Amino acid sequence: MKDDPIFGTVMTNPELCAELLRRALPELTIKWVKDADPQHTIQATPTAKGIRIDVYARDDQNRTYTIEMQMVNEHNLPFRMREYQKLMDQEILNSGDDYDKLANYPTYVIFFCNFDYYHRGLARYQFEFREKWHPEIAAGDLRTLVVFNTKAKDYQHVAEIRPFFDMIRGTVDTKDKFIAAVDAEVQEIRADKKREARFMKEQIERRRELRKSRETGILDMAKALEKRGMTTSEIIATIADVQNISHAEAQKYYEQLSITK
């Protein structure tokens, strides 16, 4: 279940996708899910950078979800969520549409991570947009970012998701009907060697794309910092801090910038 393409294909089953969302967001009343689309590509314009999403779905109340399985920490999660959110809105709005249309399509960017990006041990981190000094005032833009941590110790607010996390870690509770159904779908897919081979190829390509995207982002950052007049040591320190990587790794990225000049 750790394979992104397999996860996406299993979640094209609308009943399984809906049940996962019910467990992930138990406060929502989700009756059914439609348009569950694996490896969905969103691209604002032919020349703009696009994204390929594990699962793109919409429920009975037009709430729209992007669902990603993230096994490796690329150290850029907040910025990926920012890009996903922007492109989701652009896909909802057609040319000539009024911005009010977005009021009918609340959006949820959801990442299931096999690491604790925010280092607090929580199973679920949820972010909304609120006034800085008066957080009781919500922006009201109906955007929600949700990050799940499969390494969690604290399952407050989301106990229902624990069996799914256990499954990702390799423990399948067949007494749980949802988990048993997901496992059956996974086994069926893996029994088809041609489909499994295609999934593995897609996974390799996806990881290559992510790595290239990250490298490009870091190089662009380094160029911008150079234009600000920062010294080499300041640039390397900033890259290491922002990307949460070692100074040695940040230096390698900076050296790549020097080579490309």
Tab-separated table of C-alpha atoms in Angstrom:
chain	number	residue	atom	x	y	z
A	1	MET	CA	0.000	0.000	0.000
A	2	LYS	CA	3.061	2.239	0.085
A	3	ASP	CA	3.121	2.412	-3.719
A	4	ASP	CA	1.627	5.721	-4.852
A	5	PRO	CA	0.089	4.402	-8.128
A	6	ILE	CA	-1.443	1.394	-6.362
A	7	PHE	CA	-2.868	3.677	-3.678
A	8	GLY	CA	-4.391	5.860	-6.376
A	9	THR	CA	-5.906	2.938	-8.224
A	10	VAL	CA	-7.431	1.419	-5.089
A	11	MET	CA	-8.955	4.768	-4.226
A	12	THR	CA	-10.736	4.940	-7.599
A	13	ASN	CA	-13.222	2.617	-5.938
A	14	PRO	CA	-15.697	5.337	-4.857
A	15	GLU	CA	-16.848	3.431	-1.773
A	16	LEU	CA	-13.292	2.942	-0.501
A	17	CYS	CA	-12.370	6.536	-1.295
A	18	ALA	CA	-15.439	7.835	0.543
A	19	GLU	CA	-14.715	5.659	3.586
A	20	LEU	CA	-11.100	6.826	3.732
A	21	LEU	CA	-12.269	10.444	3.672
A	22	ARG	CA	-14.866	9.735	6.386
A	23	ARG	CA	-12.128	8.355	8.607
A	24	ALA	CA	-9.703	11.114	7.724
A	25	LEU	CA	-12.253	13.914	8.243
A	26	PRO	CA	-14.883	12.473	10.607
A	27	GLU	CA	-16.408	15.888	11.258
A	28	LEU	CA	-17.654	16.018	7.653
A	29	THR	CA	-20.833	14.222	6.617
A	30	ILE	CA	-19.738	12.499	3.408
A	31	LYS	CA	-22.474	10.423	1.775
A	32	TRP	CA	-20.647	9.461	-1.379
A	33	VAL	CA	-17.728	10.370	-3.612
A	34	LYS	CA	-17.760	10.898	-7.348
A	35	ASP	CA	-15.139	11.539	-10.001
A	36	ALA	CA	-12.391	9.685	-8.099
A	37	ASP	CA	-9.528	10.002	-10.559
A	38	PRO	CA	-6.062	8.426	-10.013
A	39	GLN	CA	-2.860	10.108	-11.201
A	40	HIS	CA	-4.956	13.145	-12.117
A	41	THR	CA	-2.989	15.875	-13.881
A	42	ILE	CA	-3.763	19.556	-13.365
A	43	GLN	CA	-2.055	22.132	-15.555
A	44	ALA	CA	-3.171	25.749	-15.637
A	45	THR	CA	-1.747	26.486	-19.099
A	46	PRO	CA	0.111	24.424	-21.732
A	47	THR	CA	3.427	26.039	-20.736
A	48	ALA	CA	2.861	26.185	-16.969
A	49	LYS	CA	4.151	23.633	-14.463
A	50	GLY	CA	1.515	20.958	-13.838
A	51	ILE	CA	1.000	18.514	-10.989
A	52	ARG	CA	0.035	14.846	-10.997
A	53	ILE	CA	-2.127	13.878	-8.048
A	54	ASP	CA	-2.527	10.394	-6.561
A	55	VAL	CA	-6.293	10.896	-6.167
A	56	TYR	CA	-8.572	13.766	-7.156
A	57	ALA	CA	-12.165	13.418	-5.937
A	58	ARG	CA	-15.376	15.323	-5.244
A	59	ASP	CA	-18.107	14.428	-2.750
A	60	ASP	CA	-21.883	14.852	-2.663
A	61	GLN	CA	-21.545	18.433	-1.388
A	62	ASN	CA	-19.050	19.465	-4.097
A	63	ARG	CA	-16.170	19.477	-1.637
A	64	THR	CA	-13.089	18.792	-3.746
A	65	TYR	CA	-10.130	16.753	-2.510
A	66	THR	CA	-6.605	16.066	-3.628
A	67	ILE	CA	-5.192	13.064	-1.763
A	68	GLU	CA	-1.487	12.238	-1.824
A	69	MET	CA	0.557	9.397	-0.350
A	70	GLN	CA	3.994	10.819	0.490
A	71	MET	CA	6.500	8.176	1.587
A	72	VAL	CA	9.705	10.244	1.330
A	73	ASN	CA	10.241	13.632	2.952
A	74	GLU	CA	11.181	16.006	0.128
A	75	HIS	CA	11.377	18.901	2.640
A	76	ASN	CA	9.016	21.054	0.584
A	77	LEU	CA	5.577	19.931	1.778
A	78	PRO	CA	4.118	23.403	2.584
A	79	PHE	CA	5.067	24.696	-0.842
A	80	ARG	CA	3.645	21.659	-2.616
A	81	MET	CA	0.361	22.189	-0.767
A	82	ARG	CA	0.411	25.850	-1.788
A	83	GLU	CA	0.816	24.894	-5.451
A	84	TYR	CA	-1.858	22.190	-5.277
A	85	GLN	CA	-4.333	24.620	-3.751
A	86	LYS	CA	-3.735	27.206	-6.455
A	87	LEU	CA	-4.169	24.727	-9.299
A	88	MET	CA	-7.294	23.193	-7.741
A	89	ASP	CA	-8.967	26.606	-7.808
A	90	GLN	CA	-7.868	27.191	-11.375
A	91	GLU	CA	-9.374	23.866	-12.438
A	92	ILE	CA	-12.707	24.714	-10.783
A	93	LEU	CA	-12.931	28.165	-12.370
A	94	ASN	CA	-13.596	28.323	-16.096
A	95	SER	CA	-12.922	31.321	-18.278
A	96	GLY	CA	-15.494	34.007	-17.494
A	97	ASP	CA	-16.572	32.479	-14.165
A	98	ASP	CA	-17.084	34.786	-11.216
A	99	TYR	CA	-14.956	34.154	-8.125
A	100	ASP	CA	-18.184	33.499	-6.220
A	101	LYS	CA	-18.258	30.064	-7.878
A	102	LEU	CA	-15.532	28.952	-5.464
A	103	ALA	CA	-17.997	29.361	-2.578
A	104	ASN	CA	-19.714	26.204	-3.855
A	105	TYR	CA	-16.491	24.173	-3.932
A	106	PRO	CA	-14.670	23.947	-0.590
A	107	THR	CA	-11.234	22.421	-1.174
A	108	TYR	CA	-9.124	20.020	0.870
A	109	VAL	CA	-5.477	19.311	0.115
A	110	ILE	CA	-4.656	16.070	1.970
A	111	PHE	CA	-1.244	14.435	2.394
A	112	PHE	CA	-0.687	11.061	4.044
A	113	CYS	CA	2.977	11.219	5.064
A	114	ASN	CA	5.162	8.364	6.240
A	115	PHE	CA	7.060	10.879	8.378
A	116	ASP	CA	6.234	13.590	10.896
A	117	TYR	CA	6.864	16.810	8.980
A	118	TYR	CA	5.928	19.083	11.896
A	119	HIS	CA	7.648	17.020	14.630
A	120	ARG	CA	4.830	17.160	17.174
A	121	GLY	CA	3.748	13.508	17.135
A	122	LEU	CA	0.198	14.313	15.992
A	123	ALA	CA	-1.674	12.013	13.645
A	124	ARG	CA	-3.437	14.936	11.985
A	125	TYR	CA	-2.322	18.501	11.388
A	126	GLN	CA	-5.005	20.764	9.962
A	127	PHE	CA	-4.446	24.282	8.684
A	128	GLU	CA	-6.949	26.971	7.806
A	129	PHE	CA	-6.506	30.648	7.120
A	130	ARG	CA	-7.178	32.928	10.093
A	131	GLU	CA	-6.413	36.450	11.287
A	132	LYS	CA	-2.957	36.537	12.876
A	133	TRP	CA	-3.768	38.361	16.119
A	134	HIS	CA	-7.387	37.237	16.386
A	135	PRO	CA	-7.452	33.570	15.281
A	136	GLU	CA	-11.154	33.353	16.067
A	137	ILE	CA	-11.653	35.331	12.825
A	138	ALA	CA	-11.548	32.934	9.868
A	139	ALA	CA	-10.702	34.190	6.387
A	140	GLY	CA	-13.738	32.304	5.098
A	141	ASP	CA	-12.151	31.148	1.845
A	142	LEU	CA	-13.122	27.474	2.430
A	143	ARG	CA	-9.574	26.184	1.919
A	144	THR	CA	-8.222	23.466	4.191
A	145	LEU	CA	-4.814	21.789	4.291
A	146	VAL	CA	-4.539	18.458	6.119
A	147	VAL	CA	-1.302	16.567	6.802
A	148	PHE	CA	-1.441	13.054	8.278
A	149	ASN	CA	1.519	11.479	10.027
A	150	THR	CA	1.617	7.674	9.877
A	151	LYS	CA	4.322	7.675	12.590
A	152	ALA	CA	1.917	9.333	15.036
A	153	LYS	CA	1.658	8.778	18.766
A	154	ASP	CA	-1.248	11.157	19.391
A	155	TYR	CA	-4.499	10.198	17.635
A	156	GLN	CA	-6.649	12.906	19.180
A	157	HIS	CA	-9.415	14.070	16.792
A	158	VAL	CA	-8.740	11.235	14.343
A	159	ALA	CA	-8.791	7.828	16.084
A	160	GLU	CA	-10.749	6.405	13.137
A	161	ILE	CA	-7.705	6.625	10.848
A	162	ARG	CA	-5.435	4.445	12.976
A	163	PRO	CA	-6.229	1.067	11.282
A	164	PHE	CA	-5.354	2.632	7.922
A	165	PHE	CA	-2.036	3.878	9.301
A	166	ASP	CA	-1.348	0.417	10.703
A	167	MET	CA	-1.961	-0.995	7.237
A	168	ILE	CA	0.538	1.403	5.685
A	169	ARG	CA	3.055	0.198	8.267
A	170	GLY	CA	2.334	-3.426	7.311
A	171	THR	CA	-0.278	-4.584	9.852
A	172	VAL	CA	-3.590	-5.544	8.218
A	173	ASP	CA	-6.595	-5.804	10.521
A	174	THR	CA	-8.900	-8.072	8.534
A	175	LYS	CA	-11.602	-7.646	11.186
A	176	ASP	CA	-11.973	-4.065	9.977
A	177	LYS	CA	-14.209	-4.291	6.884
A	178	PHE	CA	-12.683	-1.206	5.268
A	179	ILE	CA	-9.106	-2.407	5.750
A	180	ALA	CA	-10.013	-5.903	4.527
A	181	ALA	CA	-11.602	-4.432	1.379
A	182	VAL	CA	-8.585	-2.206	0.670
A	183	ASP	CA	-6.206	-5.128	1.164
A	184	ALA	CA	-8.260	-7.293	-1.221
A	185	GLU	CA	-8.031	-4.583	-3.909
A	186	VAL	CA	-4.266	-4.259	-3.399
A	187	GLN	CA	-3.741	-8.008	-3.673
A	188	GLU	CA	-5.842	-8.164	-6.848
A	189	ILE	CA	-3.774	-5.420	-8.463
A	190	ARG	CA	-0.474	-7.007	-7.489
A	191	ALA	CA	-1.618	-10.372	-8.847
A	192	ASP	CA	-1.741	-8.787	-12.299
A	193	LYS	CA	1.969	-8.574	-13.167
A	194	LYS	CA	1.455	-6.251	-16.127
A	195	ARG	CA	-0.465	-3.751	-14.016
A	196	GLU	CA	2.087	-3.986	-11.219
A	197	ALA	CA	4.953	-3.377	-13.663
A	198	ARG	CA	3.149	-0.316	-15.017
A	199	PHE	CA	2.623	0.985	-11.494
A	200	MET	CA	6.293	0.569	-10.630
A	201	LYS	CA	7.308	2.434	-13.784
A	202	GLU	CA	4.919	5.263	-12.899
A	203	GLN	CA	6.333	5.394	-9.383
A	204	ILE	CA	9.916	5.709	-10.647
A	205	GLU	CA	8.900	8.469	-13.062
A	206	ARG	CA	6.996	10.261	-10.313
A	207	ARG	CA	9.947	10.205	-7.934
A	208	ARG	CA	12.196	11.501	-10.714
A	209	GLU	CA	9.765	14.354	-11.347
A	210	LEU	CA	9.620	15.230	-7.651
A	211	ARG	CA	13.405	15.185	-7.328
A	212	LYS	CA	13.796	17.390	-10.405
A	213	SER	CA	11.136	19.785	-9.141
A	214	ARG	CA	12.868	20.102	-5.786
A	215	GLU	CA	16.276	20.697	-7.379
A	216	THR	CA	14.818	23.386	-9.636
A	217	GLY	CA	13.161	25.097	-6.669
A	218	ILE	CA	16.369	25.147	-4.647
A	219	LEU	CA	18.407	26.476	-7.570
A	220	ASP	CA	15.836	29.221	-8.165
A	221	MET	CA	16.040	30.107	-4.475
A	222	ALA	CA	19.825	30.286	-4.618
A	223	LYS	CA	19.698	32.591	-7.650
A	224	ALA	CA	17.214	34.888	-5.898
A	225	LEU	CA	19.396	35.042	-2.784
A	226	GLU	CA	22.439	35.881	-4.900
A	227	LYS	CA	20.568	38.794	-6.462
A	228	ARG	CA	19.877	40.086	-2.947
A	229	GLY	CA	23.617	40.286	-2.383
A	230	MET	CA	23.941	37.434	0.093
A	231	THR	CA	27.332	35.813	0.557
A	232	THR	CA	27.930	32.165	-0.350
A	233	SER	CA	27.866	31.076	3.292
A	234	GLU	CA	24.610	32.993	3.907
A	235	ILE	CA	22.972	31.407	0.857
A	236	ILE	CA	23.997	27.898	1.899
A	237	ALA	CA	22.778	28.489	5.459
A	238	THR	CA	19.431	29.814	4.196
A	239	ILE	CA	18.919	26.857	1.837
A	240	ALA	CA	19.732	24.407	4.631
A	241	ASP	CA	17.299	26.135	6.998
A	242	VAL	CA	14.383	26.505	4.565
A	243	GLN	CA	14.722	23.017	3.058
A	244	ASN	CA	15.551	21.364	6.396
A	245	ILE	CA	18.673	19.723	4.986
A	246	SER	CA	22.293	19.587	6.095
A	247	HIS	CA	24.763	22.336	5.215
A	248	ALA	CA	26.744	19.772	3.193
A	249	GLU	CA	23.692	18.935	1.051
A	250	ALA	CA	22.841	22.625	0.661
A	251	GLN	CA	26.394	23.279	-0.485
A	252	LYS	CA	26.086	20.593	-3.170
A	253	TYR	CA	22.987	22.320	-4.529
A	254	TYR	CA	24.802	25.665	-4.537
A	255	GLU	CA	27.749	24.133	-6.360
A	256	GLN	CA	25.306	22.926	-9.043
A	257	LEU	CA	24.220	26.541	-9.485
A	258	SER	CA	27.842	27.557	-10.076
A	259	ILE	CA	28.214	24.825	-12.710
A	260	THR	CA	25.078	25.933	-14.605
A	261	LYS	CA	26.196	29.559	-14.851
